[in-house]
Structure formats: structure tokens, C-alpha cells
Amino acid sequence: SLADKNAESKQVMSVFVEFLPELGRVLMTDIEAAYYGDPAAKSFAEIILCYPAVRAISNHRIAHKLLEQGVPMIPRMISEMAHSETGIDIHPGATIGERFSIDHGTGVVIGETCVIGRNVKIYQGVTLGALSFAKEPVTGTLVKGVKRHPNVEDNVVIYAGATILGGDTVIGHDSEIGGNVWLMESIPPYSRVYNKPPAPEIREKRR
């Protein structure tokens, strides 16, 4: 009934308003991660006003909360607004931890069932996508609601152009994925994955 729908809408709004202080706190961790992770950043104000990732991540965190509450359509619309403005495509279903940063950002794709931990940084052109799509045996239609996208644990850096696919794929914590790497299998914590190993002197500096 109309009364039930009104009551449901009021409940959604009440929960969302209560969430706003937490949203502000988490967004501040994202802004701090961008500032301290980018030597070109001169101030928090510059991060907030000029960095497209802030818009994309802010929209995502709002959309994700609404999706959790069962709000239809609107979360996807919020995400697509940021996508059209920034070139960063984050599905509202993706779960993303605190201190998340995207450097440059153009061409980033994060799929619906992706789970990202805390203090993760990714660069432009990164795809966290699906490896394949399960189909119904009789009709051939795609099966919905299954885990299709990778998990990225805490303290991971993924450099430009990397592609990580698959619902069973896990990037272990404190790992580093080099530019243009293509991954379809899990890697353990503290891994370093490159198309070409860095020079010895670079490896020494990172220790």
C-alpha cells in the first residue's frame, strides 16, 4: 500500500541520515590517502576540488549504502553520474574499505561483486572484472547474483593498466601488481607481480 511505501521510504532516509557522519569520516580517510600518496598534491582542498577519484568514490559510498538498504535503480544512477563525469566505473555493489585512492583514474572498472580492503591504491586503466559468466543449462541465460569479481586485501597497490579477473581470485594483502599485468589466479600476501622484474637497484630501494 501507499502507506507502507511511505513508511519504508522514511525508514531508508532515517538510516541514511544516521549514516552521514560515518560517511564523512570514511571519505576523510580517502582524501588523506590521496593527499599523502601523491607528491603533486598541495592541500586537502586541492584533493577535494580537483581530483576526479574523490567524486567517484564519494558517489560510490553513497550508492553502496542505498543499495544495502534495498533502494532500486537510484544507486546505479548515482554511480553512472560519476562514471560519465570521471571515466571511473565503480558498480554500487562493490565493497570498498577505508583509505581507498585512485590516482588519475580514467578507465578504472570495479565490478559488482568485488571486495576491496583497507588502504588500497589503484592507478588508471585498472580493471577488477569478471573472468566468465555462468549460464543456465537449459535457457542459456546468464546466472545472476554469483561472485564474479576478485577480492583485493589490505595494503595493495595496483599499477596502471593491470587487469585482475575472476570471482575466486584473491590478491593477498601487502602485494604489488605492476602495470599491464593480467591476472586470473590468486596470489599470496606480500607478492610482487610484474611483466618484467625491476632492476636490482630498484628492488634494493624498496626493501
PDB file of C-alpha atoms in Angstrom:
ATOM      1  CA  SER A   1       0.000   0.000   0.000  1.00  0.00           C
ATOM      2  CA  LEU A   2       0.970   3.650  -0.286  1.00  0.00           C
ATOM      3  CA  ALA A   3       1.234   3.945   3.484  1.00  0.00           C
ATOM      4  CA  ASP A   4       3.653   1.015   3.624  1.00  0.00           C
ATOM      5  CA  LYS A   5       5.802   2.507   0.873  1.00  0.00           C
ATOM      6  CA  ASN A   6       5.900   5.859   2.650  1.00  0.00           C
ATOM      7  CA  ALA A   7       6.918   4.176   5.882  1.00  0.00           C
ATOM      8  CA  GLU A   8       9.621   2.215   4.072  1.00  0.00           C
ATOM      9  CA  SER A   9      10.945   5.387   2.425  1.00  0.00           C
ATOM     10  CA  LYS A  10      11.078   7.179   5.777  1.00  0.00           C
ATOM     11  CA  GLN A  11      12.982   4.261   7.278  1.00  0.00           C
ATOM     12  CA  VAL A  12      15.523   4.335   4.439  1.00  0.00           C
ATOM     13  CA  MET A  13      16.005   8.071   4.856  1.00  0.00           C
ATOM     14  CA  SER A  14      16.359   7.740   8.624  1.00  0.00           C
ATOM     15  CA  VAL A  15      19.080   5.102   8.286  1.00  0.00           C
ATOM     16  CA  PHE A  16      20.864   7.116   5.596  1.00  0.00           C
ATOM     17  CA  VAL A  17      20.842  10.323   7.667  1.00  0.00           C
ATOM     18  CA  GLU A  18      22.288   8.416  10.622  1.00  0.00           C
ATOM     19  CA  PHE A  19      24.999   7.134   8.260  1.00  0.00           C
ATOM     20  CA  LEU A  20      26.129  10.623   7.175  1.00  0.00           C
ATOM     21  CA  PRO A  21      28.669  11.227   9.985  1.00  0.00           C
ATOM     22  CA  GLU A  22      30.269   7.848   9.263  1.00  0.00           C
ATOM     23  CA  LEU A  23      30.272   8.676   5.545  1.00  0.00           C
ATOM     24  CA  GLY A  24      32.117  11.912   6.269  1.00  0.00           C
ATOM     25  CA  ARG A  25      34.674  10.107   8.420  1.00  0.00           C
ATOM     26  CA  VAL A  26      35.378   7.433   5.797  1.00  0.00           C
ATOM     27  CA  LEU A  27      35.611   9.961   2.977  1.00  0.00           C
ATOM     28  CA  MET A  28      38.170  11.875   5.011  1.00  0.00           C
ATOM     29  CA  THR A  29      40.329   8.737   5.137  1.00  0.00           C
ATOM     30  CA  ASP A  30      40.080   8.506   1.331  1.00  0.00           C
ATOM     31  CA  ILE A  31      41.111  12.149   0.988  1.00  0.00           C
ATOM     32  CA  GLU A  32      44.048  11.658   3.356  1.00  0.00           C
ATOM     33  CA  ALA A  33      45.172   8.576   1.402  1.00  0.00           C
ATOM     34  CA  ALA A  34      45.120  10.579  -1.835  1.00  0.00           C
ATOM     35  CA  TYR A  35      46.992  13.503  -0.289  1.00  0.00           C
ATOM     36  CA  TYR A  36      49.749  11.504   1.384  1.00  0.00           C
ATOM     37  CA  GLY A  37      50.055   9.159  -1.582  1.00  0.00           C
ATOM     38  CA  ASP A  38      50.521  11.848  -4.246  1.00  0.00           C
ATOM     39  CA  PRO A  39      53.583  14.139  -4.102  1.00  0.00           C
ATOM     40  CA  ALA A  40      51.861  16.510  -6.541  1.00  0.00           C
ATOM     41  CA  ALA A  41      49.015  17.231  -4.094  1.00  0.00           C
ATOM     42  CA  LYS A  42      49.415  20.574  -2.330  1.00  0.00           C
ATOM     43  CA  SER A  43      46.426  20.542   0.035  1.00  0.00           C
ATOM     44  CA  PHE A  44      43.315  18.656   1.085  1.00  0.00           C
ATOM     45  CA  ALA A  45      41.283  21.356  -0.680  1.00  0.00           C
ATOM     46  CA  GLU A  46      43.015  20.524  -3.953  1.00  0.00           C
ATOM     47  CA  ILE A  47      42.193  16.844  -3.482  1.00  0.00           C
ATOM     48  CA  ILE A  48      38.529  17.581  -2.785  1.00  0.00           C
ATOM     49  CA  LEU A  49      38.019  20.113  -5.564  1.00  0.00           C
ATOM     50  CA  CYS A  50      40.251  18.808  -8.345  1.00  0.00           C
ATOM     51  CA  TYR A  51      40.672  15.042  -8.087  1.00  0.00           C
ATOM     52  CA  PRO A  52      38.075  13.050 -10.076  1.00  0.00           C
ATOM     53  CA  ALA A  53      38.560   9.992  -7.875  1.00  0.00           C
ATOM     54  CA  VAL A  54      37.060  11.861  -4.919  1.00  0.00           C
ATOM     55  CA  ARG A  55      33.857  12.385  -6.880  1.00  0.00           C
ATOM     56  CA  ALA A  56      33.746   8.765  -7.991  1.00  0.00           C
ATOM     57  CA  ILE A  57      34.487   7.348  -4.535  1.00  0.00           C
ATOM     58  CA  SER A  58      32.027   9.716  -2.824  1.00  0.00           C
ATOM     59  CA  ASN A  59      29.269   8.732  -5.220  1.00  0.00           C
ATOM     60  CA  HIS A  60      30.121   5.090  -4.728  1.00  0.00           C
ATOM     61  CA  ARG A  61      29.958   5.206  -0.942  1.00  0.00           C
ATOM     62  CA  ILE A  62      26.527   6.881  -1.087  1.00  0.00           C
ATOM     63  CA  ALA A  63      25.256   4.493  -3.746  1.00  0.00           C
ATOM     64  CA  HIS A  64      26.557   1.434  -1.894  1.00  0.00           C
ATOM     65  CA  LYS A  65      24.756   2.421   1.311  1.00  0.00           C
ATOM     66  CA  LEU A  66      21.476   2.926  -0.549  1.00  0.00           C
ATOM     67  CA  LEU A  67      21.906  -0.416  -2.311  1.00  0.00           C
ATOM     68  CA  GLU A  68      22.447  -2.111   1.063  1.00  0.00           C
ATOM     69  CA  GLN A  69      19.065  -0.740   2.102  1.00  0.00           C
ATOM     70  CA  GLY A  70      17.392  -2.248  -0.955  1.00  0.00           C
ATOM     71  CA  VAL A  71      16.842   1.006  -2.833  1.00  0.00           C
ATOM     72  CA  PRO A  72      16.279   0.162  -6.535  1.00  0.00           C
ATOM     73  CA  MET A  73      17.730   1.991  -9.539  1.00  0.00           C
ATOM     74  CA  ILE A  74      18.943   5.119  -7.727  1.00  0.00           C
ATOM     75  CA  PRO A  75      22.297   3.622  -6.604  1.00  0.00           C
ATOM     76  CA  ARG A  76      23.147   2.692 -10.177  1.00  0.00           C
ATOM     77  CA  MET A  77      22.142   6.150 -11.392  1.00  0.00           C
ATOM     78  CA  ILE A  78      24.438   7.761  -8.809  1.00  0.00           C
ATOM     79  CA  SER A  79      27.336   5.568  -9.901  1.00  0.00           C
ATOM     80  CA  GLU A  80      26.737   6.249 -13.573  1.00  0.00           C
ATOM     81  CA  MET A  81      26.724  10.007 -12.950  1.00  0.00           C
ATOM     82  CA  ALA A  82      30.250   9.723 -11.589  1.00  0.00           C
ATOM     83  CA  HIS A  83      31.220   7.352 -14.399  1.00  0.00           C
ATOM     84  CA  SER A  84      30.140   9.812 -17.081  1.00  0.00           C
ATOM     85  CA  GLU A  85      31.961  12.702 -15.377  1.00  0.00           C
ATOM     86  CA  THR A  86      35.201  10.968 -14.380  1.00  0.00           C
ATOM     87  CA  GLY A  87      35.657   7.864 -16.538  1.00  0.00           C
ATOM     88  CA  ILE A  88      35.776   5.787 -13.328  1.00  0.00           C
ATOM     89  CA  ASP A  89      33.228   2.959 -13.327  1.00  0.00           C
ATOM     90  CA  ILE A  90      32.507   1.552  -9.849  1.00  0.00           C
ATOM     91  CA  HIS A  91      29.446  -0.654  -9.510  1.00  0.00           C
ATOM     92  CA  PRO A  92      27.447   0.276  -6.381  1.00  0.00           C
ATOM     93  CA  GLY A  93      27.551  -3.370  -5.274  1.00  0.00           C
ATOM     94  CA  ALA A  94      31.331  -3.339  -4.815  1.00  0.00           C
ATOM     95  CA  THR A  95      32.516  -3.303  -1.196  1.00  0.00           C
ATOM     96  CA  ILE A  96      35.431  -0.916  -0.575  1.00  0.00           C
ATOM     97  CA  GLY A  97      37.330  -0.329   2.671  1.00  0.00           C
ATOM     98  CA  GLU A  98      38.727   2.865   4.139  1.00  0.00           C
ATOM     99  CA  ARG A  99      41.711   4.838   2.803  1.00  0.00           C
ATOM    100  CA  PHE A 100      40.912   3.938  -0.801  1.00  0.00           C
ATOM    101  CA  SER A 101      42.589   6.011  -3.500  1.00  0.00           C
ATOM    102  CA  ILE A 102      42.577   6.072  -7.285  1.00  0.00           C
ATOM    103  CA  ASP A 103      45.412   8.017  -8.923  1.00  0.00           C
ATOM    104  CA  HIS A 104      44.453   9.693 -12.227  1.00  0.00           C
ATOM    105  CA  GLY A 105      41.542   7.290 -12.555  1.00  0.00           C
ATOM    106  CA  THR A 106      40.489   7.322 -16.198  1.00  0.00           C
ATOM    107  CA  GLY A 107      39.399   3.897 -17.391  1.00  0.00           C
ATOM    108  CA  VAL A 108      39.148   2.230 -13.967  1.00  0.00           C
ATOM    109  CA  VAL A 109      36.483  -0.507 -13.768  1.00  0.00           C
ATOM    110  CA  ILE A 110      35.436  -2.156 -10.487  1.00  0.00           C
ATOM    111  CA  GLY A 111      32.808  -4.875 -10.775  1.00  0.00           C
ATOM    112  CA  GLU A 112      29.701  -5.532  -8.714  1.00  0.00           C
ATOM    113  CA  THR A 113      30.982  -8.365  -6.507  1.00  0.00           C
ATOM    114  CA  CYS A 114      34.482  -7.003  -5.990  1.00  0.00           C
ATOM    115  CA  VAL A 115      35.637  -6.707  -2.368  1.00  0.00           C
ATOM    116  CA  ILE A 116      38.476  -4.276  -1.629  1.00  0.00           C
ATOM    117  CA  GLY A 117      40.173  -3.986   1.753  1.00  0.00           C
ATOM    118  CA  ARG A 118      41.689  -1.014   3.571  1.00  0.00           C
ATOM    119  CA  ASN A 119      44.486   1.222   2.287  1.00  0.00           C
ATOM    120  CA  VAL A 120      44.331   0.069  -1.328  1.00  0.00           C
ATOM    121  CA  LYS A 121      45.633   2.262  -4.149  1.00  0.00           C
ATOM    122  CA  ILE A 122      44.968   1.739  -7.845  1.00  0.00           C
ATOM    123  CA  TYR A 123      46.005   3.653 -10.930  1.00  0.00           C
ATOM    124  CA  GLN A 124      44.362   4.490 -14.243  1.00  0.00           C
ATOM    125  CA  GLY A 125      43.141   1.767 -16.547  1.00  0.00           C
ATOM    126  CA  VAL A 126      42.853  -0.913 -13.849  1.00  0.00           C
ATOM    127  CA  THR A 127      40.083  -3.496 -14.311  1.00  0.00           C
ATOM    128  CA  LEU A 128      38.763  -5.635 -11.470  1.00  0.00           C
ATOM    129  CA  GLY A 129      36.411  -7.693 -13.575  1.00  0.00           C
ATOM    130  CA  ALA A 130      34.700 -10.995 -14.268  1.00  0.00           C
ATOM    131  CA  LEU A 131      36.528 -13.915 -15.840  1.00  0.00           C
ATOM    132  CA  SER A 132      33.434 -15.584 -17.280  1.00  0.00           C
ATOM    133  CA  PHE A 133      29.683 -15.679 -16.816  1.00  0.00           C
ATOM    134  CA  ALA A 134      27.812 -18.764 -15.652  1.00  0.00           C
ATOM    135  CA  LYS A 135      24.758 -19.668 -17.746  1.00  0.00           C
ATOM    136  CA  GLU A 136      21.576 -21.604 -17.083  1.00  0.00           C
ATOM    137  CA  PRO A 137      21.988 -25.057 -18.696  1.00  0.00           C
ATOM    138  CA  VAL A 138      18.603 -25.077 -20.428  1.00  0.00           C
ATOM    139  CA  THR A 139      17.899 -21.470 -21.359  1.00  0.00           C
ATOM    140  CA  GLY A 140      21.476 -20.252 -21.723  1.00  0.00           C
ATOM    141  CA  THR A 141      20.637 -17.058 -19.839  1.00  0.00           C
ATOM    142  CA  LEU A 142      23.241 -15.561 -17.520  1.00  0.00           C
ATOM    143  CA  VAL A 143      23.105 -16.573 -13.860  1.00  0.00           C
ATOM    144  CA  LYS A 144      22.781 -13.501 -11.638  1.00  0.00           C
ATOM    145  CA  GLY A 145      23.819 -12.985  -8.041  1.00  0.00           C
ATOM    146  CA  VAL A 146      27.022 -15.050  -8.099  1.00  0.00           C
ATOM    147  CA  LYS A 147      30.524 -13.950  -7.117  1.00  0.00           C
ATOM    148  CA  ARG A 148      32.274 -12.909 -10.349  1.00  0.00           C
ATOM    149  CA  HIS A 149      34.884 -10.318  -9.394  1.00  0.00           C
ATOM    150  CA  PRO A 150      38.135 -10.518  -7.394  1.00  0.00           C
ATOM    151  CA  ASN A 151      38.924  -9.695  -3.789  1.00  0.00           C
ATOM    152  CA  VAL A 152      41.780  -7.306  -3.035  1.00  0.00           C
ATOM    153  CA  GLU A 153      43.068  -7.443   0.524  1.00  0.00           C
ATOM    154  CA  ASP A 154      44.555  -4.624   2.628  1.00  0.00           C
ATOM    155  CA  ASN A 155      47.584  -2.504   1.654  1.00  0.00           C
ATOM    156  CA  VAL A 156      47.684  -3.461  -2.026  1.00  0.00           C
ATOM    157  CA  VAL A 157      48.921  -1.249  -4.875  1.00  0.00           C
ATOM    158  CA  ILE A 158      47.761  -1.976  -8.438  1.00  0.00           C
ATOM    159  CA  TYR A 159      49.548  -0.027 -11.159  1.00  0.00           C
ATOM    160  CA  ALA A 160      48.206   1.344 -14.437  1.00  0.00           C
ATOM    161  CA  GLY A 161      46.585  -0.972 -16.956  1.00  0.00           C
ATOM    162  CA  ALA A 162      46.514  -4.076 -14.750  1.00  0.00           C
ATOM    163  CA  THR A 163      43.606  -6.488 -15.262  1.00  0.00           C
ATOM    164  CA  ILE A 164      42.512  -8.842 -12.473  1.00  0.00           C
ATOM    165  CA  LEU A 165      39.652 -11.210 -13.219  1.00  0.00           C
ATOM    166  CA  GLY A 166      37.533 -13.851 -11.539  1.00  0.00           C
ATOM    167  CA  GLY A 167      35.340 -14.381  -8.505  1.00  0.00           C
ATOM    168  CA  ASP A 168      37.789 -16.841  -6.963  1.00  0.00           C
ATOM    169  CA  THR A 169      40.798 -14.568  -7.440  1.00  0.00           C
ATOM    170  CA  VAL A 170      42.274 -13.086  -4.258  1.00  0.00           C
ATOM    171  CA  ILE A 171      45.114 -10.565  -4.169  1.00  0.00           C
ATOM    172  CA  GLY A 172      46.842 -11.136  -0.840  1.00  0.00           C
ATOM    173  CA  HIS A 173      47.490  -8.237   1.491  1.00  0.00           C
ATOM    174  CA  ASP A 174      50.570  -6.037   1.123  1.00  0.00           C
ATOM    175  CA  SER A 175      51.034  -7.069  -2.515  1.00  0.00           C
ATOM    176  CA  GLU A 176      52.062  -5.001  -5.519  1.00  0.00           C
ATOM    177  CA  ILE A 177      50.706  -5.576  -9.027  1.00  0.00           C
ATOM    178  CA  GLY A 178      52.743  -4.000 -11.812  1.00  0.00           C
ATOM    179  CA  GLY A 179      51.468  -2.109 -14.832  1.00  0.00           C
ATOM    180  CA  ASN A 180      49.675  -4.043 -17.590  1.00  0.00           C
ATOM    181  CA  VAL A 181      49.765  -7.305 -15.629  1.00  0.00           C
ATOM    182  CA  TRP A 182      46.982  -9.784 -16.476  1.00  0.00           C
ATOM    183  CA  LEU A 183      45.949 -11.970 -13.512  1.00  0.00           C
ATOM    184  CA  MET A 184      43.332 -14.727 -13.349  1.00  0.00           C
ATOM    185  CA  GLU A 185      44.556 -16.564 -10.268  1.00  0.00           C
ATOM    186  CA  SER A 186      45.129 -15.773  -6.607  1.00  0.00           C
ATOM    187  CA  ILE A 187      48.450 -14.619  -5.224  1.00  0.00           C
ATOM    188  CA  PRO A 188      49.614 -14.835  -1.586  1.00  0.00           C
ATOM    189  CA  PRO A 189      50.292 -11.877   0.709  1.00  0.00           C
ATOM    190  CA  TYR A 190      53.453  -9.816   0.108  1.00  0.00           C
ATOM    191  CA  SER A 191      53.593 -10.822  -3.568  1.00  0.00           C
ATOM    192  CA  ARG A 192      55.205  -8.699  -6.272  1.00  0.00           C
ATOM    193  CA  VAL A 193      53.847  -9.391  -9.752  1.00  0.00           C
ATOM    194  CA  TYR A 194      55.421  -7.691 -12.790  1.00  0.00           C
ATOM    195  CA  ASN A 195      55.535  -8.273 -16.520  1.00  0.00           C
ATOM    196  CA  LYS A 196      59.243  -7.537 -16.287  1.00  0.00           C
ATOM    197  CA  PRO A 197      61.153  -7.723 -12.969  1.00  0.00           C
ATOM    198  CA  PRO A 198      62.502  -4.364 -11.806  1.00  0.00           C
ATOM    199  CA  ALA A 199      66.225  -3.715 -11.914  1.00  0.00           C
ATOM    200  CA  PRO A 200      68.212  -4.944  -8.869  1.00  0.00           C
ATOM    201  CA  GLU A 201      68.902  -1.425  -7.634  1.00  0.00           C
ATOM    202  CA  ILE A 202      65.147  -0.690  -7.598  1.00  0.00           C
ATOM    203  CA  ARG A 203      64.433  -3.838  -5.625  1.00  0.00           C
ATOM    204  CA  GLU A 204      67.057  -2.827  -3.075  1.00  0.00           C
ATOM    205  CA  LYS A 205      65.478   0.595  -2.595  1.00  0.00           C
ATOM    206  CA  ARG A 206      62.073  -0.976  -1.875  1.00  0.00           C
ATOM    207  CA  ARG A 207      63.351  -3.117   0.998  1.00  0.00           C
TER     208      ARG A 207
END
